[in-house]
Coordinates of C-alpha atoms in Angstrom, one line a residue:
X8 CA 0.0 0.0 0.0
X9 CA 1.4 3.4 -1.0
X10 CA 0.8 6.3 1.4
X11 CA 2.3 9.4 3.1
X12 CA 3.1 9.0 6.7
X13 CA 2.9 11.9 9.1
X14 CA 4.5 11.7 12.5
X15 CA 3.1 13.5 15.5
X16 CA 5.0 13.4 18.7
X17 CA 4.0 14.6 22.2
X18 CA 6.5 14.0 25.0
X19 CA 7.8 10.4 24.6
X20 CA 4.6 9.2 22.7
X21 CA 4.6 9.1 18.9
X22 CA 1.6 8.7 16.7
X23 CA 1.8 7.8 13.0
X24 CA -0.9 8.7 10.4
X25 CA -0.9 7.4 6.9
X26 CA -2.9 9.1 4.2
X27 CA -4.0 6.6 1.4
X28 CA -6.9 6.3 -0.9
X29 CA -8.6 4.0 1.7
X30 CA -8.5 6.5 4.6
X31 CA -8.8 9.8 2.6
X32 CA -12.5 9.3 3.1
X33 CA -12.3 9.2 6.8
X34 CA -13.9 12.2 8.5
X35 CA -11.7 14.8 10.3
X36 CA -13.6 13.8 13.4
X37 CA -12.4 10.2 13.2
X38 CA -8.8 11.3 12.5
X39 CA -8.7 13.7 15.5
X40 CA -10.2 11.0 17.7
X41 CA -7.5 8.5 16.6
X42 CA -4.7 11.0 17.4
X43 CA -6.3 11.9 20.7
X44 CA -6.8 8.5 22.1
X45 CA -3.3 7.4 21.0
X46 CA -1.8 10.3 23.0
X47 CA -4.3 10.2 25.8
X48 CA -5.6 6.8 26.5
X49 CA -8.8 6.7 28.7
X50 CA -7.9 6.8 32.3
X51 CA -4.6 8.7 31.8
X52 CA -3.9 12.1 33.3
X53 CA -3.8 13.8 30.0
X54 CA -7.3 12.4 29.2
X55 CA -8.8 13.7 32.4
X56 CA -7.4 17.1 31.8
X57 CA -8.3 17.5 28.1
X58 CA -11.2 15.3 27.1
X59 CA -13.9 17.9 27.5
X60 CA -12.0 20.4 25.4
X61 CA -11.4 17.8 22.7
X62 CA -15.1 16.9 22.8
X63 CA -15.9 20.5 22.1
X64 CA -13.5 20.6 19.2
X65 CA -15.0 17.5 17.7
X66 CA -18.6 19.0 18.0
X67 CA -18.0 21.9 15.6
X68 CA -20.5 20.5 13.1
X69 CA -23.1 20.4 15.9
X70 CA -22.4 24.0 16.8
X71 CA -23.1 25.0 13.2
X72 CA -26.2 22.8 13.1
X73 CA -27.5 24.6 16.3
X74 CA -26.9 28.0 14.7
X75 CA -28.8 27.0 11.7
X76 CA -31.7 25.1 13.1
X77 CA -32.0 25.7 16.8
X78 CA -32.5 29.4 17.1
X79 CA -35.7 31.3 18.1
X80 CA -36.6 34.6 16.6
X81 CA -39.1 37.0 18.2
X82 CA -41.5 36.0 15.5
X83 CA -41.1 32.4 16.3
X84 CA -41.8 33.1 20.0
X85 CA -44.9 35.1 19.3
X86 CA -46.3 32.4 16.9
X87 CA -45.7 29.7 19.5
X88 CA -47.3 31.8 22.3
X89 CA -50.4 32.4 20.1
X90 CA -50.5 28.6 19.4
X91 CA -50.4 27.9 23.3
X92 CA -53.2 30.3 23.9
X93 CA -55.3 28.5 21.3
X94 CA -54.7 25.0 22.6
X95 CA -57.9 23.1 23.4
X96 CA -56.3 22.0 26.7
X97 CA -53.4 23.3 28.7
X98 CA -52.4 20.6 31.1
X99 CA -50.2 21.4 34.2
X100 CA -46.7 19.9 33.9
X101 CA -45.1 19.3 37.3
X102 CA -41.3 19.3 37.1
X103 CA -39.7 17.4 39.9
X104 CA -36.1 18.2 41.0
X105 CA -34.2 16.5 43.8
X106 CA -31.4 18.7 45.0
X107 CA -28.3 17.8 47.0
X108 CA -25.2 20.0 47.4
X109 CA -25.4 21.4 43.9
X110 CA -23.0 24.0 42.7
X111 CA -25.3 27.1 43.3
X112 CA -24.4 28.5 39.8
X113 CA -25.5 25.2 38.1
X114 CA -28.6 25.1 40.4
X115 CA -29.4 28.7 39.4
X116 CA -29.1 27.8 35.6
X117 CA -31.3 24.8 36.1
X118 CA -34.1 26.9 37.7
X119 CA -33.7 29.7 35.2
X120 CA -34.2 27.2 32.4
X121 CA -37.6 26.4 33.9
X122 CA -38.5 30.0 34.3
X123 CA -37.6 30.5 30.6
X124 CA -40.2 28.0 29.3
X125 CA -42.4 29.3 26.7
X126 CA -45.2 27.1 27.9
X127 CA -46.3 28.8 31.1
X128 CA -48.5 26.1 32.8
X129 CA -46.0 24.4 35.0
X130 CA -44.9 23.9 38.7
X131 CA -41.4 23.2 39.8
X132 CA -41.4 20.8 42.8
X133 CA -38.0 20.7 44.5
X134 CA -37.0 18.6 47.4
X135 CA -33.6 19.5 48.9
X136 CA -32.1 16.4 50.4
X137 CA -30.4 18.1 53.4
X138 CA -27.8 19.9 51.5
X139 CA -24.8 21.3 53.4
X140 CA -23.1 23.2 50.7
X141 CA -23.3 27.0 51.3
X142 CA -25.5 28.9 48.8
X143 CA -27.9 26.0 48.0
X144 CA -30.6 26.8 50.6
X145 CA -30.4 30.5 49.9
X146 CA -30.8 29.9 46.1
X147 CA -33.9 27.8 46.7
X148 CA -35.5 30.2 49.2
X149 CA -34.9 33.0 46.7
X150 CA -36.7 31.3 43.9
X151 CA -39.6 30.0 46.0
X152 CA -40.3 33.7 47.0
X153 CA -39.7 34.9 43.5
X154 CA -42.4 32.7 41.7
X155 CA -45.3 30.9 43.3
X156 CA -45.1 28.1 40.8
X157 CA -41.8 27.0 42.5
X158 CA -42.4 24.8 45.5
X159 CA -39.5 23.8 47.8
X160 CA -39.3 21.2 50.5
X161 CA -36.3 21.0 52.8
X162 CA -35.7 17.4 54.0
X163 CA -34.2 17.1 57.5
X164 CA -32.2 14.1 56.8
X165 CA -30.4 12.9 53.7
X166 CA -32.2 10.0 52.0
X167 CA -30.4 9.9 48.5
X168 CA -31.9 10.6 45.1
X169 CA -34.9 8.1 45.1
X170 CA -36.2 9.3 48.5
X171 CA -35.7 12.9 47.5
X172 CA -37.4 12.3 44.2
X173 CA -40.4 10.8 46.0
X174 CA -40.5 13.9 48.4
X175 CA -40.6 16.1 45.3
X176 CA -43.4 14.0 43.8
X177 CA -45.5 14.6 46.9
X178 CA -45.6 18.2 46.1
X179 CA -47.0 17.8 42.6
X180 CA -50.5 18.4 41.3
X181 CA -50.1 18.1 37.5
X182 CA -51.3 15.3 35.3
X183 CA -47.8 14.9 33.9
X184 CA -44.4 14.7 35.7
X185 CA -41.2 15.9 34.0
X186 CA -37.9 14.9 35.5
X187 CA -35.0 17.5 35.8
X188 CA -31.7 16.9 37.5
X189 CA -30.5 19.7 39.8
X190 CA -27.6 20.9 37.5
X191 CA -29.1 20.3 34.0
X192 CA -31.1 22.5 31.8
X193 CA -34.3 22.4 29.7
X194 CA -34.6 23.8 26.2
X195 CA -37.0 26.8 26.2
X196 CA -39.4 24.8 24.1
X197 CA -39.3 21.6 26.1
X198 CA -42.7 21.8 27.8
X199 CA -44.3 23.2 24.7
X200 CA -43.4 20.2 22.6
X201 CA -44.3 17.8 25.4
X202 CA -47.7 19.3 25.7
X203 CA -48.2 19.3 21.9
X204 CA -47.5 15.5 22.1
X205 CA -50.0 15.1 24.9
X206 CA -52.7 16.9 22.9
X207 CA -52.0 15.1 19.7
X208 CA -51.7 11.6 21.4
X209 CA -54.0 11.8 24.5
X210 CA -53.4 8.1 25.5
X211 CA -49.6 8.6 25.7
X212 CA -48.1 7.7 29.1
X213 CA -44.4 8.4 28.6
X214 CA -42.7 11.1 26.4
X215 CA -39.1 11.4 25.8
X216 CA -36.8 13.6 23.7
X217 CA -33.3 13.7 22.2
X218 CA -30.7 15.2 24.4
X219 CA -27.2 16.7 24.4
X220 CA -24.5 17.6 27.0
X221 CA -23.6 20.9 28.5
X222 CA -20.0 21.7 29.2
X223 CA -19.1 23.6 32.5
X224 CA -18.9 26.7 30.3
X225 CA -22.4 26.2 28.8
X226 CA -21.5 24.8 25.5
X227 CA -23.7 22.2 24.0
X228 CA -22.0 19.0 22.6
X229 CA -22.5 15.3 22.0
X230 CA -26.1 15.3 20.8
X231 CA -28.0 12.0 21.0
X232 CA -30.7 11.9 18.3
X233 CA -32.6 8.8 19.3
X234 CA -34.8 6.4 17.5
X235 CA -38.5 5.9 18.3
X236 CA -39.1 3.7 21.3
X237 CA -37.1 0.3 20.8
X238 CA -37.7 -2.1 23.6
X239 CA -34.6 -4.2 22.7
X240 CA -32.4 -1.1 22.8
X241 CA -34.1 0.1 25.9
X242 CA -33.2 -3.3 27.6
X243 CA -29.6 -2.6 26.6
X244 CA -29.4 1.1 27.6
X245 CA -31.7 3.7 29.0
X246 CA -32.4 5.2 25.6
X247 CA -35.3 7.2 27.0
X248 CA -33.4 9.1 29.8
X249 CA -33.7 12.9 29.2
X250 CA -36.2 14.6 28.7
X251 CA -38.6 12.1 30.4
X252 CA -42.2 13.1 31.0
X253 CA -44.6 10.6 32.6
X254 CA -48.2 10.5 33.4
X255 CA -48.5 11.0 37.1
X256 CA -50.8 8.2 37.7
X257 CA -48.4 5.7 36.0
X258 CA -45.7 6.7 38.5
X259 CA -47.9 6.4 41.5
X260 CA -49.2 3.1 40.3
X261 CA -45.8 1.5 40.5
X262 CA -45.0 3.1 43.9
X263 CA -42.8 6.0 42.7
X264 CA -38.9 5.7 42.8
X265 CA -37.4 2.7 44.4
X266 CA -34.7 2.9 47.1
X267 CA -31.6 0.9 46.4
X268 CA -31.5 1.8 42.6
X269 CA -29.9 5.1 43.0
X270 CA -28.1 6.2 40.0
X271 CA -30.5 4.3 37.7
X272 CA -33.7 5.2 39.5
X273 CA -35.3 6.7 36.3
X274 CA -34.4 3.6 34.3
X275 CA -35.9 1.4 37.0
X276 CA -39.0 3.5 37.1
X277 CA -39.8 3.0 33.4
X278 CA -38.8 -0.7 33.5
X279 CA -41.6 -1.1 36.2
X280 CA -44.0 1.1 34.2
X281 CA -43.4 -0.8 31.0
X282 CA -45.5 -3.9 31.7
X283 CA -48.4 -1.7 32.6
X284 CA -48.7 0.1 29.3
X285 CA -48.5 -0.5 25.5
X286 CA -45.3 0.4 23.6
X287 CA -47.3 2.8 21.4
X288 CA -48.1 4.8 24.6
X289 CA -44.4 5.8 24.7
X290 CA -43.8 8.8 22.4
X291 CA -40.6 10.2 21.0
X292 CA -40.1 13.9 20.3
X293 CA -37.1 14.0 17.8
X294 CA -35.8 17.3 19.1
X295 CA -33.0 18.1 21.6
X296 CA -35.0 19.4 24.5
X297 CA -32.6 18.5 27.5
X298 CA -29.1 19.6 28.2
X299 CA -27.2 17.2 30.5
X300 CA -24.5 18.9 32.5
X301 CA -20.9 17.6 32.3
X302 CA -19.5 18.0 35.8
X303 CA -17.2 16.2 38.2
X304 CA -20.3 14.6 39.9
X305 CA -22.1 13.6 36.8
X306 CA -22.1 10.4 34.8
X307 CA -22.3 12.8 31.7
X308 CA -18.5 13.0 32.1
X309 CA -18.1 9.2 32.7
X310 CA -19.8 6.4 34.3
X311 CA -16.7 6.1 36.5
X312 CA -17.9 9.0 38.5
X313 CA -20.8 6.9 39.7
X314 CA -19.9 3.2 39.1
X315 CA -22.9 2.2 41.3
X316 CA -25.2 3.6 38.6
X317 CA -24.3 0.9 36.2
X318 CA -24.8 -1.8 38.8
X319 CA -28.1 -0.3 39.8
X320 CA -29.2 -0.4 36.2
X321 CA -28.2 -4.1 35.9
X322 CA -30.1 -4.9 39.0
X323 CA -33.3 -3.1 37.7
X324 CA -33.0 -5.1 34.5
X325 CA -32.7 -8.4 36.4
X326 CA -35.7 -7.5 38.5
X327 CA -37.8 -6.5 35.3
X328 CA -36.9 -9.9 33.6
X329 CA -37.7 -11.8 36.7
X330 CA -41.1 -10.1 37.1
X331 CA -41.9 -11.3 33.6
X332 CA -40.7 -14.8 34.3
X333 CA -38.0 -14.5 31.6
X334 CA -35.0 -16.7 32.2
X335 CA -32.0 -14.6 31.4
X336 CA -28.6 -13.3 32.7
X337 CA -27.6 -9.6 32.5
X338 CA -24.1 -8.3 32.4
X339 CA -22.9 -4.7 32.3
X340 CA -21.2 -4.0 28.9
X341 CA -18.3 -1.4 28.8
X342 CA -19.6 1.8 30.3
X343 CA -22.7 2.4 28.0
X344 CA -25.0 -0.6 28.3
X345 CA -26.0 -4.1 29.2
X346 CA -26.0 -7.5 27.6
X347 CA -28.9 -9.9 28.1
X348 CA -28.4 -13.5 27.4
X349 CA -31.7 -15.3 27.1
X350 CA -31.9 -19.0 28.1
X351 CA -33.1 -21.5 25.6
X352 CA -36.1 -23.6 26.5
X353 CA -35.5 -27.3 27.3
X354 CA -35.6 -29.0 24.8
X355 CA -34.7 -26.0 22.5
X356 CA -36.8 -25.0 19.5
X357 CA -36.2 -27.0 16.4
X358 CA -34.3 -25.2 13.7
X359 CA -33.7 -25.7 9.9
X360 CA -30.7 -24.0 8.4
X361 CA -31.2 -23.4 4.7
X362 CA -27.7 -22.9 3.2
X363 CA -27.9 -21.5 -0.3
X364 CA -24.7 -23.0 -1.7
X365 CA -23.3 -22.6 -5.2
X366 CA -19.6 -23.2 -4.4
X367 CA -17.5 -26.2 -5.0
X368 CA -18.2 -29.1 -2.5
X369 CA -15.0 -28.6 -0.5
X370 CA -15.8 -25.0 0.2
X371 CA -19.4 -25.9 1.1
X372 CA -18.1 -28.5 3.6
X373 CA -15.7 -26.0 5.1
X374 CA -18.5 -23.5 5.7
X375 CA -20.8 -26.2 7.0
X376 CA -18.2 -27.3 9.5
X377 CA -17.7 -23.7 10.8
X378 CA -21.5 -23.2 10.9
X379 CA -22.3 -26.3 12.9
X380 CA -19.2 -26.5 15.1
X381 CA -19.8 -22.9 16.3
X382 CA -23.6 -23.1 16.6
X383 CA -23.6 -23.9 20.3
X384 CA -26.9 -25.8 19.7
X385 CA -28.3 -29.2 20.3
X386 CA -27.7 -31.0 17.0
X387 CA -30.7 -33.3 17.6
X388 CA -32.9 -30.2 17.3
X389 CA -31.1 -28.9 14.2
X390 CA -31.5 -29.7 10.5
X391 CA -29.5 -28.4 7.5
X392 CA -30.8 -28.2 4.0
X393 CA -28.6 -27.3 1.1
X394 CA -30.2 -25.4 -1.8
X395 CA -27.5 -26.0 -4.5
X396 CA -26.7 -26.8 -8.0
X397 CA -26.8 -30.3 -9.3
X398 CA -23.3 -31.6 -8.5
X399 CA -21.8 -34.5 -6.6
X400 CA -23.6 -33.9 -3.4
X401 CA -23.4 -37.4 -1.9
X402 CA -19.9 -36.8 -0.4
X403 CA -21.3 -33.7 1.3
X404 CA -24.1 -35.6 2.9
X405 CA -21.9 -38.6 3.9
X406 CA -19.2 -36.3 5.4
X407 CA -21.7 -34.4 7.5
X408 CA -23.6 -37.5 8.6
X409 CA -20.4 -39.1 9.6
X410 CA -19.2 -36.2 11.7
X411 CA -22.5 -35.2 13.1
X412 CA -24.6 -38.5 13.4
X413 CA -27.6 -36.7 15.1
X414 CA -27.8 -34.0 12.5
X415 CA -30.5 -34.1 9.8
X416 CA -29.0 -33.3 6.4
X417 CA -30.8 -32.9 3.0
X418 CA -30.2 -31.4 -0.4
X419 CA -32.6 -29.6 -2.7
X420 CA -31.4 -28.8 -6.2
X421 CA -31.7 -25.3 -7.5
X422 CA -30.0 -23.7 -10.5
X423 CA -31.6 -20.2 -10.3
X424 CA -32.2 -19.9 -6.6
X425 CA -35.7 -18.4 -7.3
X426 CA -38.2 -17.2 -4.7
X427 CA -40.5 -20.2 -5.4
X428 CA -37.7 -22.7 -4.8
X429 CA -36.8 -21.1 -1.5
X430 CA -40.5 -20.7 -0.5
X431 CA -41.0 -24.4 -1.1
X432 CA -38.2 -25.5 1.2
X433 CA -39.4 -23.2 3.9
X434 CA -43.1 -24.4 3.5
X435 CA -41.9 -28.1 3.7
X436 CA -39.9 -27.7 6.9
X437 CA -41.3 -28.9 10.2
X438 CA -38.9 -26.9 12.2
X439 CA -40.0 -24.0 14.5
X440 CA -37.4 -21.7 13.2
X441 CA -35.8 -21.1 9.8
X442 CA -32.2 -19.8 9.3
X443 CA -31.3 -18.5 5.8
X444 CA -27.6 -18.6 5.1
X445 CA -26.2 -17.2 1.8
X446 CA -23.0 -18.6 0.3
X447 CA -21.2 -15.4 1.2
X448 CA -21.0 -16.6 4.9
X449 CA -17.7 -18.1 5.7
X450 CA -17.0 -17.9 9.4
X451 CA -19.3 -18.0 12.4
X452 CA -18.7 -16.7 16.0
X453 CA -18.9 -19.2 18.9
X454 CA -22.6 -19.7 20.0
X455 CA -23.9 -17.7 17.0
X456 CA -27.0 -19.8 16.5
X457 CA -27.8 -20.1 20.2
X458 CA -27.6 -16.3 20.5
X459 CA -29.9 -15.8 17.6
X460 CA -32.5 -18.3 18.5
X461 CA -32.7 -17.4 22.1
X462 CA -33.7 -13.9 21.2
X463 CA -35.8 -14.9 18.2
X464 CA -37.8 -17.0 20.7
X465 CA -38.9 -14.1 22.8
X466 CA -42.5 -12.8 22.4
X467 CA -43.0 -10.3 19.7
X468 CA -39.8 -10.9 17.7
X469 CA -40.1 -11.2 13.9
X470 CA -36.6 -11.5 12.3
X471 CA -33.1 -11.5 13.9
X472 CA -29.7 -11.3 12.3
X473 CA -26.1 -11.2 13.4
X474 CA -23.5 -8.5 12.9
X475 CA -21.9 -9.0 9.5
X476 CA -18.2 -8.3 9.0
X477 CA -15.7 -9.0 6.2
X478 CA -12.4 -10.8 6.4
X479 CA -10.5 -7.5 6.8
X480 CA -12.3 -6.9 10.2
X481 CA -14.5 -4.2 8.7
X482 CA -18.3 -4.1 9.4
X483 CA -20.5 -5.0 6.5
X484 CA -23.8 -4.3 8.3
X485 CA -25.2 -3.7 11.8
X486 CA -28.7 -3.4 10.5
X487 CA -30.4 -1.4 7.7
X488 CA -31.4 2.3 7.8
X489 CA -34.0 3.7 5.5
X490 CA -33.6 7.1 4.0
X491 CA -36.0 9.6 2.4
X492 CA -33.9 10.0 -0.7
X493 CA -35.1 7.1 -0.9
X494 CA -32.5 4.5 -0.3
X495 CA -31.5 1.8 2.3
X496 CA -28.1 1.8 3.9
X497 CA -26.1 -0.8 5.8
X498 CA -25.3 0.8 9.1
X499 CA -21.7 1.1 10.1
X500 CA -20.6 -0.3 6.8
X501 CA -16.9 0.0 6.5
X502 CA -16.1 0.8 10.1
X503 CA -13.7 -1.2 12.2
X504 CA -15.4 -4.1 13.9
X505 CA -13.0 -3.8 16.8
X506 CA -14.4 -0.4 17.8
X507 CA -17.3 -1.0 20.2
X508 CA -19.0 2.3 20.7
X509 CA -20.2 3.6 17.5
X510 CA -23.1 6.1 18.0
X511 CA -23.9 5.6 21.6
X512 CA -23.2 1.9 21.6
X513 CA -25.6 1.0 18.7
X514 CA -22.9 -1.1 17.0
X515 CA -22.7 -3.3 20.2
X516 CA -26.1 -3.5 21.7
X517 CA -29.3 -5.3 20.8
X518 CA -31.2 -2.9 18.6
X519 CA -34.4 -3.1 16.5
X520 CA -34.4 -2.1 12.9
X521 CA -37.1 -1.8 10.2
X522 CA -35.0 -4.2 8.0
X523 CA -32.2 -6.6 8.4
X524 CA -29.4 -7.8 6.0
X525 CA -30.1 -11.0 4.1
X526 CA -26.7 -12.9 4.5
X527 CA -28.0 -14.6 7.7
X528 CA -31.5 -14.3 8.9
X529 CA -33.6 -16.1 11.5
X530 CA -37.4 -16.1 11.8
X531 CA -40.2 -18.3 13.2
X532 CA -41.9 -20.2 10.5
X533 CA -45.3 -19.4 11.9
X534 CA -44.5 -15.6 11.6
X535 CA -43.2 -16.1 8.1
X536 CA -46.5 -17.7 7.0
X537 CA -48.6 -15.1 8.8
X538 CA -47.2 -12.3 6.7
X539 CA -47.4 -14.2 3.4
X540 CA -43.8 -15.3 3.0
X541 CA -41.5 -13.8 0.3
X542 CA -42.8 -11.6 -2.4
X543 CA -42.5 -13.3 -5.9
X544 CA -42.3 -9.9 -7.6
X545 CA -38.8 -9.2 -6.2
X546 CA -35.8 -10.6 -7.8
X547 CA -32.8 -10.4 -5.5
X548 CA -32.5 -12.0 -2.1
X549 CA -31.5 -8.8 -0.3
X550 CA -34.6 -7.0 -1.5
X551 CA -36.8 -10.0 -0.7
X552 CA -35.6 -10.1 2.9
X553 CA -36.0 -6.3 3.1
X554 CA -39.6 -6.6 2.1
X555 CA -40.2 -9.5 4.5
X556 CA -38.8 -7.6 7.4
X557 CA -41.1 -4.6 6.8
X558 CA -44.1 -6.8 6.6
X559 CA -43.1 -8.3 10.0
X560 CA -42.8 -4.8 11.3
X561 CA -46.2 -3.8 9.8
X562 CA -47.7 -6.8 11.7
X563 CA -46.4 -5.5 15.0
X564 CA -43.3 -7.7 15.3
X565 CA -39.8 -6.6 16.0
X566 CA -36.7 -7.1 13.8
X567 CA -33.6 -7.2 16.0
X568 CA -29.8 -7.3 15.2
X569 CA -27.6 -9.1 17.7
X570 CA -24.1 -7.9 17.6
X571 CA -22.5 -10.6 19.8
X572 CA -23.4 -13.1 17.0
X573 CA -20.9 -12.3 14.3
X574 CA -20.8 -13.9 10.8
X575 CA -17.8 -13.2 8.5
X576 CA -18.5 -12.8 4.8
X577 CA -16.2 -13.8 1.9
X578 CA -16.6 -11.2 -0.8
X579 CA -15.6 -13.6 -3.6
X580 CA -18.6 -15.8 -3.0
X581 CA -21.5 -13.4 -3.2
X582 CA -23.4 -11.3 -5.6
X583 CA -26.4 -10.9 -3.3
X584 CA -24.8 -8.4 -0.9
X585 CA -23.1 -5.4 -2.4
X586 CA -20.0 -5.5 -0.3
X587 CA -18.3 -2.8 -2.2
X588 CA -20.9 -0.2 -1.0
X589 CA -23.4 0.5 1.7
X590 CA -26.5 0.3 -0.5
X591 CA -28.9 -2.5 0.2
X592 CA -31.0 -2.5 -3.0
X593 CA -28.9 -2.6 -6.1
X594 CA -31.6 -3.8 -8.7
X595 CA -33.6 -0.9 -10.1
X596 CA -36.8 -2.7 -10.5
X597 CA -36.6 -4.0 -7.0
X598 CA -36.0 -0.5 -5.8
X599 CA -39.1 0.8 -7.6
X600 CA -41.3 -2.0 -6.0
X601 CA -40.0 -1.4 -2.5
X602 CA -40.2 2.4 -2.6
X603 CA -43.8 2.2 -3.9
X604 CA -44.7 -0.4 -1.3
X605 CA -42.9 1.1 1.7
X606 CA -42.9 4.8 0.9
X607 CA -43.8 6.1 4.4
X608 CA -41.1 3.9 5.9
X609 CA -38.4 5.5 3.7
X610 CA -39.7 8.9 4.7
X611 CA -39.6 8.2 8.4
X612 CA -37.7 5.1 9.6
X613 CA -38.7 4.6 13.3
X614 CA -35.4 2.9 13.9
X615 CA -33.5 6.2 13.1
X616 CA -34.1 9.9 13.6
X617 CA -35.2 12.6 11.1
X618 CA -32.2 14.9 12.1
X619 CA -29.7 12.2 11.0
X620 CA -28.5 10.7 7.8
X621 CA -26.1 7.8 7.1
X622 CA -22.8 9.1 5.7
X623 CA -20.1 6.6 4.9
X624 CA -21.9 4.1 6.9
X625 CA -22.4 6.1 10.2
X626 CA -25.2 8.3 11.6
X627 CA -24.4 11.9 10.8
X628 CA -26.3 15.2 11.2
X629 CA -28.2 15.9 8.2
X630 CA -28.3 19.4 6.6
X631 CA -32.0 18.7 5.7
X632 CA -33.9 17.6 8.8
X633 CA -37.1 15.9 8.1
X634 CA -39.0 18.0 10.7
X635 CA -39.8 21.7 10.8
X636 CA -37.7 24.0 13.0
X637 CA -38.9 27.4 14.1

């Protein structure tokens, strides 16, 4: 490889950068991050001294985005005030704020952000948890006298955040409760947009928004533009978080905030509310309405500040799964989420792997061995069917039956690999689950099938698939994102598979998608039949699977990607997956059918966010948000 090397040296550490055709396309952000983490590894003194400043530098694109889209003119404010006056209902929003030894300047900013709300029908209910820091009591007393909408209770003893939150909750009279930490800030339109959602969707119980972080100097960085509610992602991280607005009766019904879950008390609250409501009662506002303060006491700077918070979240998850009688184990993953490993039933569900194989027999055998040896599955519950050209297949069958005596093996001949041929094999299987495996698949991670089936067997799941990577260690797909252009993109395509935390952990956590890649796909046969199977109008496998997944979603089922199950693809053995680019649909006629059939999904993919686009495989701020800004 020919390239130009640049050497950067700080003290005794040296960082080499090479510019080639391959990495010229890398964004400046990725290059700066690479340099920074080489010179200042996480946990080092240099990291602790500089990381907030570096994050600000890496957020220059977001600063420009704020200037362009998140500014209010006087005309905007007047129009919104007129709209509020004309609202058919003006529900009272009770904001609860537990306070303990807050920096008085940050506390003042938090309260001022409530006073600055354009929607005026609110009450701020503050419970001070026996603060000892000078200036806290004086600040609270000043504001309680300044505005009668501000109620303050001074606790005599310190009870920690859950107890203090319950004390604040006792002061509330509103129908909805908004949660605000004592050093964070609300966007001026936070309550306005929340109330608009309440009026538009009167059955909603939980509302959440996008969020960003606030540096000690008041600069907004690190925006998290979220997807619509995704229960699988929620069980991997608290994707709801800030701003959270809850129907008061829902909080009271589950007994308020639980002691012993401090640090993840909000997460635990929604985990306990979740079984009492329907998922469509959780509404997402795709706007940054909450600014999470980065401070020495906040997990916005690092979860290491409050390591107990991650453990509290893990315990809350375990309690939630136990209450639903789900047999699973939960482990904390890095510092941004959790991994749930669901247990298989005993005996496990029956599975038929359909391998679409058009390679020489020796290559098919090698893939079969890798697939079966790493399945982590009871072979007496497993069958393998080869959909292949007419060639000497007896050696294939004999070899597999000799090595795996309890495995059921069969061959179906197919020259064109048409939809009808595949449909027929699926219809004829007696297995509970079907696994479609294209001949691009070459290597399989340990326990890949067990991981896929254990999640596919959970209620409400339609299709599941693994993370796909290539032999160079680059991600091929972590799911599919639909775009209004319209097109469909493989998420994180081309990124290093060794990096765990792409876009708030999406590359490493269970996450729901509207559609999944076709190279390796699992689904329950009964679900497949209920949505009508594959469309015979569509020619290519990737497009057929895309269409099937969307029909699963339309039927109310979830399509989930499982990153701990990894399948490595061999580019030389496929024409179904466009490994040289991130586009899913490469046939023009298929594209026309899918866009016509699924137009609204292309316009608004619930697995993504209207403020984002996919650029070089990664979620990136779009210059054309698909929502209106004042």
